[in-house]
Amino acid sequence: MRLGVLDIGSNTVHLLLVDARPGANPVPYASHKRALSLVQYLDGDGNINDEGQTELIEFILEAWEFAAKHRAKDLLAFCTSAIRESTNGAAVLARVQHETTIALTELTGDEESAMTFFAVRRWHGWGAGTILNLDIGGGSLEIAQGSNELPDLAHSVPLGAGRLTRDWLTEDPPTAKSVKELRKHIKATLKGPVAATQALGAPNIVTGSSKTFRALARITGAAPSAMGPYVKRELHLTDLGLWSQRLSAMSSADRLHLPGVSVARARQVLAGALVAQTALELFKTQSLQISPWALREGLILRRLDQLVFDGPLDPPAHVGRLTNSATL
């Protein structure tokens, strides 16, 4: 069965098609994506303006045609913090549905965190024991920990790399003062979620999902993506400390020469590094493993589980609404 996941994120809009069946590893078939930072289209009141809405709708129509062309049978469509936190998010969702017939499911931060954890658990398996997963997006940082398929605790905090760059690192390269102030802000914001997570006990492994973590691992010497998902990749605190200092002295143009850094992420990779470094310091861990699966894979796997049971599962409240899909 060919399934599609349409992901309206903070930095990109991305359609992923996979060939999947219950009990089997989902195999990527094709993808269609565009760099679209919806936060760049916010007006002074926090509304996504008409230009941003138009670009979003144009991509969704492209994605629908792409999925139909490649004979996808099922399409999950969702959005995260960019629309969730905009002042006119509900109106944007209504306009999208009216003009495209696609109903975007708006994930809460906790749902996003839980579904990402679900994918990480499936990738690493039961032998991993208790997992602590961190995921740095454009608008938020997701933290989840647990010993089962769904986490015992799931947090979402406003520490996305794009958001922090926009709000704190306005100069290119940034000033030493702005970097210092951002470090303090990250630490203060993480204090509560870290304490709540640590109350669950120590995890057996710490993992990092998302393109930000993959880019940071690549910068610090991990294998390139061309070597495939089964190569073990790690990110170490000592390397993060070194590269956070280096990145803070570089312009975004200079960062483009680093391995794993794209045009879309060149400006915000420093903020991602500062979040990652601070999180590892507060969790008192020296390294984490990079997980190739994240939110999109979690939603695909959840959908397959629903097909096995011929109807909605009975998940915890923080993932209970993840049942919307559109059939092509």
Coordinates of C-alpha atoms in Angstrom, one line a residue:
M1 CA 0.0 0.0 0.0
R2 CA 1.4 3.4 -0.9
L3 CA 0.9 6.0 1.8
G4 CA 1.6 9.7 1.8
V5 CA 2.4 12.1 4.6
L6 CA 2.0 15.8 4.0
D7 CA 4.0 17.7 6.6
I8 CA 3.5 21.5 6.9
G9 CA 6.5 22.4 9.1
S10 CA 8.1 25.6 10.1
N11 CA 11.0 25.5 7.6
T12 CA 9.7 23.3 4.8
V13 CA 6.5 21.8 3.4
H14 CA 7.1 18.1 2.5
L15 CA 5.2 15.3 1.0
L16 CA 6.7 11.8 1.6
L17 CA 5.3 8.7 -0.2
V18 CA 6.2 5.3 1.2
D19 CA 5.3 1.7 0.3
A20 CA 4.1 0.1 3.4
R21 CA 2.2 -2.8 4.8
P22 CA 1.4 -3.8 8.4
G23 CA 4.4 -5.5 10.0
A24 CA 6.9 -4.4 7.4
N25 CA 9.5 -1.6 7.2
P26 CA 8.0 1.4 5.3
V27 CA 10.1 2.0 2.2
P28 CA 10.4 5.5 0.9
Y29 CA 9.1 5.7 -2.6
A30 CA 9.2 9.4 -3.6
S31 CA 9.1 12.9 -2.0
H32 CA 8.1 16.4 -3.0
K33 CA 9.1 19.4 -0.9
R34 CA 9.7 23.1 -0.9
A35 CA 11.5 25.5 1.4
L36 CA 8.7 27.6 2.9
S37 CA 9.2 29.4 6.1
L38 CA 5.6 30.4 7.1
V39 CA 6.9 32.5 10.0
Q40 CA 8.5 34.8 7.5
Y41 CA 5.0 35.7 6.4
L42 CA 3.7 36.7 9.8
D43 CA 2.4 40.3 10.1
G44 CA 2.7 42.5 13.2
D45 CA -0.3 40.8 14.8
G46 CA 1.0 37.3 14.3
N47 CA -1.2 36.4 11.3
I48 CA 0.1 34.5 8.3
N49 CA -0.5 37.0 5.5
D50 CA -2.2 36.3 2.2
E51 CA 1.1 35.8 0.3
G52 CA 2.1 33.0 2.7
Q53 CA -1.3 31.4 2.6
T54 CA -1.3 31.4 -1.2
E55 CA 2.2 29.8 -1.3
L56 CA 1.0 27.1 1.1
I57 CA -2.1 26.4 -0.9
E58 CA -0.1 26.2 -4.1
F59 CA 2.2 23.6 -2.6
I60 CA -0.7 21.5 -1.1
L61 CA -2.3 21.4 -4.6
E62 CA 1.0 20.3 -6.1
A63 CA 1.4 17.7 -3.4
W64 CA -2.1 16.3 -4.0
E65 CA -1.4 16.0 -7.7
F66 CA 2.0 14.4 -7.0
A67 CA 0.4 11.8 -4.7
A68 CA -2.3 11.0 -7.2
K69 CA 0.2 10.7 -10.0
H70 CA 2.1 8.1 -8.0
R71 CA -1.0 6.3 -7.0
A72 CA -1.0 6.9 -3.3
K73 CA -4.0 5.3 -1.6
D74 CA -4.0 7.2 1.6
L75 CA -2.8 10.7 2.6
L76 CA -2.2 12.0 6.1
A77 CA -1.9 15.8 6.2
F78 CA -0.8 17.6 9.3
C79 CA 0.7 20.9 10.5
T80 CA 2.8 21.9 13.5
S81 CA 4.0 25.0 15.3
A82 CA 4.0 27.5 12.3
I83 CA 0.3 27.3 11.9
R84 CA -0.5 26.2 15.5
E85 CA 0.9 29.3 17.0
S86 CA -0.2 31.9 14.3
T87 CA -3.0 34.2 15.4
N88 CA -5.1 33.2 12.4
G89 CA -4.3 29.5 12.3
A90 CA -7.9 28.4 12.4
A91 CA -8.8 30.7 9.4
V92 CA -5.7 29.4 7.5
L93 CA -6.8 25.8 8.0
A94 CA -10.3 26.6 6.9
R95 CA -9.1 28.3 3.7
V96 CA -6.8 25.4 2.9
Q97 CA -9.7 23.0 3.2
H98 CA -12.0 25.2 1.2
E99 CA -9.5 25.6 -1.7
T100 CA -7.8 22.2 -1.7
T101 CA -10.3 19.8 0.0
I102 CA -7.4 18.8 2.2
A103 CA -8.1 18.9 6.0
L104 CA -4.9 19.5 7.8
T105 CA -4.7 18.0 11.3
E106 CA -3.2 20.5 13.7
L107 CA -0.9 18.6 16.0
T108 CA -0.4 20.0 19.5
G109 CA 3.2 20.1 20.7
D110 CA 2.7 17.1 23.0
E111 CA 1.2 15.1 20.1
E112 CA 4.1 16.0 17.9
S113 CA 6.6 14.9 20.7
A114 CA 4.7 11.7 21.3
M115 CA 4.5 10.7 17.7
T116 CA 8.2 11.4 17.1
F117 CA 9.0 9.2 20.1
F118 CA 6.8 6.5 18.7
A119 CA 8.9 6.4 15.5
V120 CA 12.2 6.5 17.4
R121 CA 11.0 3.5 19.6
R122 CA 10.1 1.5 16.5
W123 CA 13.5 2.2 15.0
H124 CA 15.5 1.3 18.0
G125 CA 13.3 -1.5 19.3
W126 CA 12.6 -2.9 22.7
G127 CA 16.2 -3.7 23.3
A128 CA 17.0 0.0 23.7
G129 CA 15.2 0.1 27.1
T130 CA 14.0 3.5 28.3
I131 CA 14.6 6.2 25.6
L132 CA 14.9 9.9 26.0
N133 CA 14.4 11.6 22.7
L134 CA 15.1 15.2 21.7
D135 CA 13.8 16.7 18.5
I136 CA 14.7 20.3 17.4
G137 CA 12.3 21.7 14.9
G138 CA 12.0 25.2 13.4
G139 CA 9.5 26.4 16.0
S140 CA 9.9 24.1 19.0
L141 CA 12.0 21.5 20.8
E142 CA 10.2 18.2 21.6
I143 CA 11.3 16.2 24.6
A144 CA 9.9 12.7 25.3
Q145 CA 10.9 9.8 27.5
G146 CA 9.5 6.4 28.2
S147 CA 10.0 2.6 28.2
N148 CA 7.0 1.7 26.0
E149 CA 5.9 2.5 22.5
L150 CA 4.4 5.8 23.5
P151 CA 6.2 8.1 26.0
D152 CA 5.5 8.4 29.7
L153 CA 6.1 12.1 29.3
A154 CA 6.0 14.4 26.3
H155 CA 7.0 18.1 26.3
S156 CA 7.1 20.7 23.6
V157 CA 8.9 24.0 24.4
P158 CA 9.4 27.1 22.2
L159 CA 13.0 26.5 21.4
G160 CA 13.0 25.8 17.7
A161 CA 16.1 26.8 15.8
G162 CA 14.2 29.0 13.4
R163 CA 12.3 30.8 16.1
L164 CA 15.4 31.5 18.2
T165 CA 17.3 32.7 15.3
R166 CA 14.5 35.1 14.3
D167 CA 14.0 36.4 17.9
W168 CA 17.6 36.4 19.3
L169 CA 20.2 36.2 16.6
T170 CA 19.2 39.1 14.3
E171 CA 22.7 39.9 13.1
D172 CA 24.8 37.8 10.7
P173 CA 27.2 36.8 12.2
P174 CA 25.6 37.3 15.6
T175 CA 27.1 39.4 18.4
A176 CA 28.7 37.7 21.4
K177 CA 26.2 39.4 23.6
S178 CA 23.2 38.0 21.7
V179 CA 24.7 34.5 21.8
K180 CA 25.3 34.8 25.6
E181 CA 21.7 36.0 26.2
L182 CA 20.3 33.2 24.0
R183 CA 22.2 30.6 26.1
K184 CA 20.6 32.0 29.3
H185 CA 17.2 32.0 27.7
I186 CA 17.5 28.3 26.5
K187 CA 18.8 27.2 30.0
A188 CA 15.9 29.0 31.8
T189 CA 13.3 27.6 29.4
L190 CA 14.6 24.0 29.8
K191 CA 14.9 24.0 33.5
G192 CA 11.3 22.9 34.2
P193 CA 10.9 20.3 31.5
V194 CA 14.3 18.8 32.3
A195 CA 13.5 18.5 36.0
A196 CA 10.1 16.8 35.2
T197 CA 11.8 14.4 32.8
Q198 CA 14.6 13.5 35.2
A199 CA 12.0 12.6 37.8
L200 CA 11.2 9.6 35.7
G201 CA 14.7 8.2 36.2
A202 CA 17.7 7.8 34.0
P203 CA 17.1 6.6 30.4
N204 CA 19.1 3.7 28.9
I205 CA 19.8 5.7 25.7
V206 CA 19.4 9.3 24.6
T207 CA 18.4 9.9 20.9
G208 CA 18.1 12.9 18.7
S209 CA 15.8 13.1 15.7
S210 CA 15.2 15.9 13.2
K211 CA 17.3 17.5 10.4
T212 CA 18.9 19.9 12.9
F213 CA 20.5 17.0 14.9
R214 CA 21.5 15.2 11.7
A215 CA 23.2 18.4 10.4
L216 CA 25.0 18.9 13.7
A217 CA 26.2 15.3 13.7
R218 CA 27.4 15.7 10.1
I219 CA 29.3 18.9 10.9
T220 CA 31.1 17.1 13.8
G221 CA 32.2 14.2 11.7
A222 CA 29.3 11.7 11.3
A223 CA 28.8 9.7 8.1
P224 CA 26.9 11.5 5.3
S225 CA 23.3 10.7 4.5
A226 CA 24.4 9.0 1.3
M227 CA 25.8 6.1 3.3
G228 CA 22.2 5.2 4.3
P229 CA 20.2 5.1 7.5
Y230 CA 21.8 2.0 9.1
V231 CA 25.1 3.6 9.7
K232 CA 25.4 4.5 13.4
R233 CA 25.7 8.3 13.9
E234 CA 26.4 10.0 17.2
L235 CA 26.6 13.6 18.5
H236 CA 29.0 14.3 21.4
L237 CA 28.8 17.2 23.9
T238 CA 32.4 18.0 23.6
D239 CA 32.0 18.5 19.8
L240 CA 28.9 20.6 20.3
G241 CA 30.8 22.9 22.7
L242 CA 33.6 23.4 20.2
W243 CA 31.3 23.9 17.2
S244 CA 28.9 26.2 19.0
Q245 CA 31.8 28.6 19.4
R246 CA 33.0 28.2 15.8
L247 CA 29.5 28.7 14.4
S248 CA 28.9 31.8 16.4
A249 CA 31.9 33.4 14.7
M250 CA 30.8 32.4 11.2
S251 CA 28.3 34.1 8.9
S252 CA 25.5 32.1 7.3
A253 CA 27.4 32.3 4.0
D254 CA 30.5 30.7 5.6
R255 CA 28.4 28.0 7.2
L256 CA 27.2 26.8 3.8
H257 CA 30.6 25.4 3.2
L258 CA 30.2 23.0 6.1
P259 CA 29.0 19.4 5.4
G260 CA 25.3 18.8 6.0
V261 CA 24.3 22.5 6.1
S262 CA 21.7 23.6 3.5
V263 CA 20.8 27.1 2.5
A264 CA 17.5 26.9 4.4
R265 CA 19.4 26.0 7.7
A266 CA 22.6 28.0 7.4
R267 CA 21.4 30.8 9.6
Q268 CA 19.6 28.7 12.2
V269 CA 22.2 25.9 12.7
L270 CA 23.9 27.9 15.5
A271 CA 20.7 28.2 17.5
G272 CA 20.2 24.5 17.0
A273 CA 23.7 23.8 18.3
L274 CA 23.1 26.0 21.4
V275 CA 19.8 24.1 22.2
A276 CA 21.4 20.7 21.7
Q277 CA 24.5 21.6 23.8
T278 CA 22.4 23.1 26.6
A279 CA 20.0 20.1 26.6
L280 CA 22.8 17.6 26.9
E281 CA 24.4 19.6 29.7
L282 CA 21.2 19.8 31.7
F283 CA 20.4 16.1 31.1
K284 CA 24.0 15.3 32.1
T285 CA 24.7 13.1 29.1
Q286 CA 27.8 13.2 27.0
S287 CA 26.4 12.0 23.7
L288 CA 23.2 11.0 21.9
Q289 CA 22.4 8.6 19.0
I290 CA 20.9 10.1 15.8
S291 CA 17.6 8.5 14.9
P292 CA 16.7 8.5 11.1
W293 CA 13.0 8.3 11.9
A294 CA 10.9 11.1 13.3
L295 CA 7.4 12.6 13.1
R296 CA 6.5 11.6 9.5
E297 CA 7.5 8.0 10.1
G298 CA 5.6 8.0 13.4
L299 CA 2.4 9.0 11.7
I300 CA 2.8 6.4 9.0
L301 CA 3.5 3.7 11.5
R302 CA 0.5 4.7 13.6
R303 CA -1.7 4.7 10.5
L304 CA -0.6 1.1 9.7
D305 CA -1.4 0.0 13.2
Q306 CA -4.9 1.4 12.8
L307 CA -5.3 -0.6 9.6
V308 CA -4.2 -3.7 11.4
F309 CA -7.0 -3.2 14.0
D310 CA -9.5 -2.1 11.3
G311 CA -10.2 1.1 13.1
P312 CA -8.9 3.7 15.5
L313 CA -6.6 2.6 18.3
D314 CA -7.2 3.7 21.8
P315 CA -4.1 5.9 22.4
P316 CA -3.4 8.2 25.4
A317 CA -5.1 11.6 25.3
H318 CA -2.1 13.4 23.9
V319 CA -2.2 11.4 20.7
G320 CA -5.9 10.6 20.6
R321 CA -6.8 12.9 17.7
L322 CA -4.3 11.5 15.2
T323 CA -6.9 9.6 13.1
N324 CA -7.6 12.0 10.2
S325 CA -6.7 10.9 6.8
A326 CA -7.8 11.5 3.2
T327 CA -8.2 8.8 0.7
L328 CA -7.1 9.6 -2.8

